[in-house]
Coordinates of C-alpha atoms in Angstrom, one line a residue:
M1 CA 3.6 1.3 -2.4
T2 CA 5.5 3.1 -4.6
I3 CA 6.9 2.1 -8.3
G4 CA 10.6 2.2 -7.1
R5 CA 10.0 0.0 -3.9
M6 CA 7.4 -2.6 -5.9
L7 CA 10.2 -3.0 -8.4
L8 CA 13.6 -2.8 -6.2
S9 CA 12.8 -4.8 -3.1
P10 CA 11.7 -8.2 -2.5
R11 CA 10.2 -7.0 0.8
G12 CA 6.3 -7.0 1.4
R13 CA 3.3 -8.2 -0.1
I14 CA 1.4 -6.9 -3.9
P15 CA -1.8 -8.7 -4.5
R16 CA -2.5 -10.6 -8.0
F17 CA -4.0 -8.4 -10.3
D18 CA -0.9 -5.5 -9.1
A19 CA 1.7 -8.4 -9.6
L20 CA 0.1 -9.3 -13.2
F21 CA 0.3 -6.0 -14.5
A22 CA 3.2 -5.4 -13.4
Y23 CA 4.9 -8.3 -14.6
A24 CA 3.4 -8.4 -18.0
C25 CA 4.9 -4.7 -18.4
L26 CA 7.8 -5.8 -17.3
C27 CA 8.1 -8.4 -20.2
A28 CA 6.6 -6.7 -23.0
M29 CA 9.2 -3.4 -22.0
F30 CA 12.2 -6.1 -22.2
A31 CA 10.5 -7.5 -25.6
A32 CA 10.7 -4.5 -27.2
A33 CA 13.8 -2.6 -25.7
T34 CA 15.2 -5.8 -26.8
L35 CA 14.0 -5.4 -30.6
V36 CA 15.4 -2.0 -30.6
W37 CA 18.8 -2.9 -29.3
V38 CA 18.9 -5.9 -31.9
G39 CA 17.5 -4.2 -34.7
W40 CA 20.1 -0.9 -34.1
V41 CA 23.2 -4.0 -33.6
F42 CA 22.3 -5.3 -36.8
A43 CA 22.1 -2.2 -38.6
Y44 CA 25.1 -0.8 -37.5
Y45 CA 27.6 -4.1 -38.0
R46 CA 25.6 -4.4 -42.0
R47 CA 28.7 -4.1 -43.5
D48 CA 30.4 -6.7 -41.1
P49 CA 27.7 -9.2 -40.7
L50 CA 30.5 -11.3 -38.5
A51 CA 31.0 -8.5 -36.1
V52 CA 27.1 -9.5 -34.7
L53 CA 29.1 -12.7 -33.6
Q54 CA 31.2 -10.3 -31.2
V55 CA 29.9 -10.0 -27.3
M56 CA 31.1 -6.3 -27.2
P57 CA 27.2 -5.6 -28.9
W58 CA 25.7 -7.8 -26.7
V59 CA 26.5 -6.3 -23.5
P60 CA 24.0 -3.7 -22.9
L61 CA 21.4 -6.0 -23.7
G62 CA 22.8 -8.6 -21.0
G63 CA 23.0 -5.9 -18.8
L64 CA 19.5 -4.8 -19.1
G65 CA 18.2 -8.4 -18.5
L66 CA 20.0 -8.9 -15.8
M67 CA 18.1 -5.5 -14.6
M68 CA 14.9 -6.6 -15.8
G69 CA 15.1 -9.9 -14.2
W70 CA 15.7 -8.5 -10.7
M71 CA 12.8 -6.2 -11.3
G72 CA 10.8 -9.9 -12.2
F73 CA 12.4 -11.9 -9.2
C74 CA 10.9 -9.0 -6.3
I75 CA 7.4 -9.1 -8.1
L76 CA 7.2 -12.2 -7.7
A77 CA 8.6 -12.7 -4.2
K78 CA 6.1 -10.5 -3.4
R79 CA 3.5 -12.4 -4.4
C80 CA 4.7 -15.2 -2.5
H81 CA 4.7 -13.3 0.1
D82 CA 1.1 -12.7 -0.4
R83 CA 0.6 -16.1 -0.9
N84 CA 2.2 -16.8 2.7
H85 CA 5.1 -18.5 1.0
S86 CA 9.1 -17.5 1.4
A87 CA 10.5 -16.4 -2.1
W88 CA 12.2 -19.7 -2.0
F89 CA 9.1 -21.2 -3.4
L90 CA 10.0 -19.7 -6.6
L91 CA 12.8 -22.6 -7.0
I92 CA 9.8 -24.5 -7.7
G93 CA 9.7 -23.2 -10.7
L94 CA 12.9 -25.2 -12.1
I95 CA 11.0 -28.0 -12.1
P96 CA 9.1 -28.7 -15.5
L97 CA 5.4 -28.4 -15.3
A98 CA 5.7 -27.7 -11.8
N99 CA 6.4 -24.0 -12.8
L100 CA 3.3 -24.2 -14.9
W101 CA 1.4 -24.1 -11.1
L102 CA 3.6 -22.0 -9.7
L103 CA 2.0 -19.6 -12.0
V104 CA -1.4 -20.5 -11.3
N105 CA -0.4 -20.4 -7.8
L106 CA 0.8 -16.7 -7.6
F107 CA -1.1 -14.9 -10.5
F108 CA -4.8 -16.8 -9.7
W109 CA -5.1 -17.8 -6.7
R110 CA -5.9 -15.0 -4.2
G111 CA -3.6 -13.9 -1.3
T112 CA -3.9 -14.0 2.3
R113 CA -6.5 -11.5 3.3
A114 CA -5.4 -10.9 6.8
A115 CA -1.8 -9.6 7.9
N116 CA 0.5 -12.5 7.5
R117 CA 4.2 -13.3 9.3
F118 CA 5.4 -11.0 5.6
G119 CA 2.9 -8.1 6.7
P120 CA -0.5 -6.5 6.1
E121 CA -2.7 -7.0 3.3
P122 CA -1.7 -4.9 0.6
E123 CA -3.8 -1.9 -0.8
G124 CA -4.2 -2.6 -4.7
M125 CA -6.6 -2.1 -7.0
A126 CA -8.9 -5.2 -6.1
S127 CA -8.6 -4.4 -2.0
Q128 CA -9.2 -0.7 -2.7
W129 CA -12.9 -2.2 -4.7
R130 CA -13.7 -4.9 -2.4
A131 CA -13.3 -2.2 0.7
T132 CA -16.0 0.2 -1.3
N133 CA -18.4 -2.5 -2.5
G134 CA -18.6 -4.6 0.7
D135 CA -17.6 -7.9 -0.7
R136 CA -15.3 -9.0 2.4

C-alpha cells in the first residue's frame, strides 16, 4: 500500500503495527507543525499582542488540522476494517470512557486473519514477519 493511499483513502485494511506507527507519526507531525506555526505567529505579532487574537493568523493552522484530521480518519477507518467493523464504529469514541476501549480495540487487538468483507488480509510488517517465521 502506498503512503498516499494509506493517508487519503478510507478504503481497505491496515495491520495494527502499521496503523499505530502511521497514526503516531501523523500526531507528531501535527504537533511539530503547530509549535512552529504558533511560534511564528507570536514572533510576527510581538509588537501588537492583540493581533494574535484575530482569526486570520490561525486559518492556515485550521486548514492543516482539517487535512491531518482526514488522514487520521483514513488510518482509523482502515483499522476498523481490519477488525471487521464499519468506519461507523469510530463513533464509539464520542462516548466518555468507551473511547479508551476503542483505542485498545483498534491498536492492540489483532485484526481478522483471513479475508473479510473489506478485503484480503493486509500485508504489513507483522504479516511479513509471520510469513517468514511460519507463525500462521
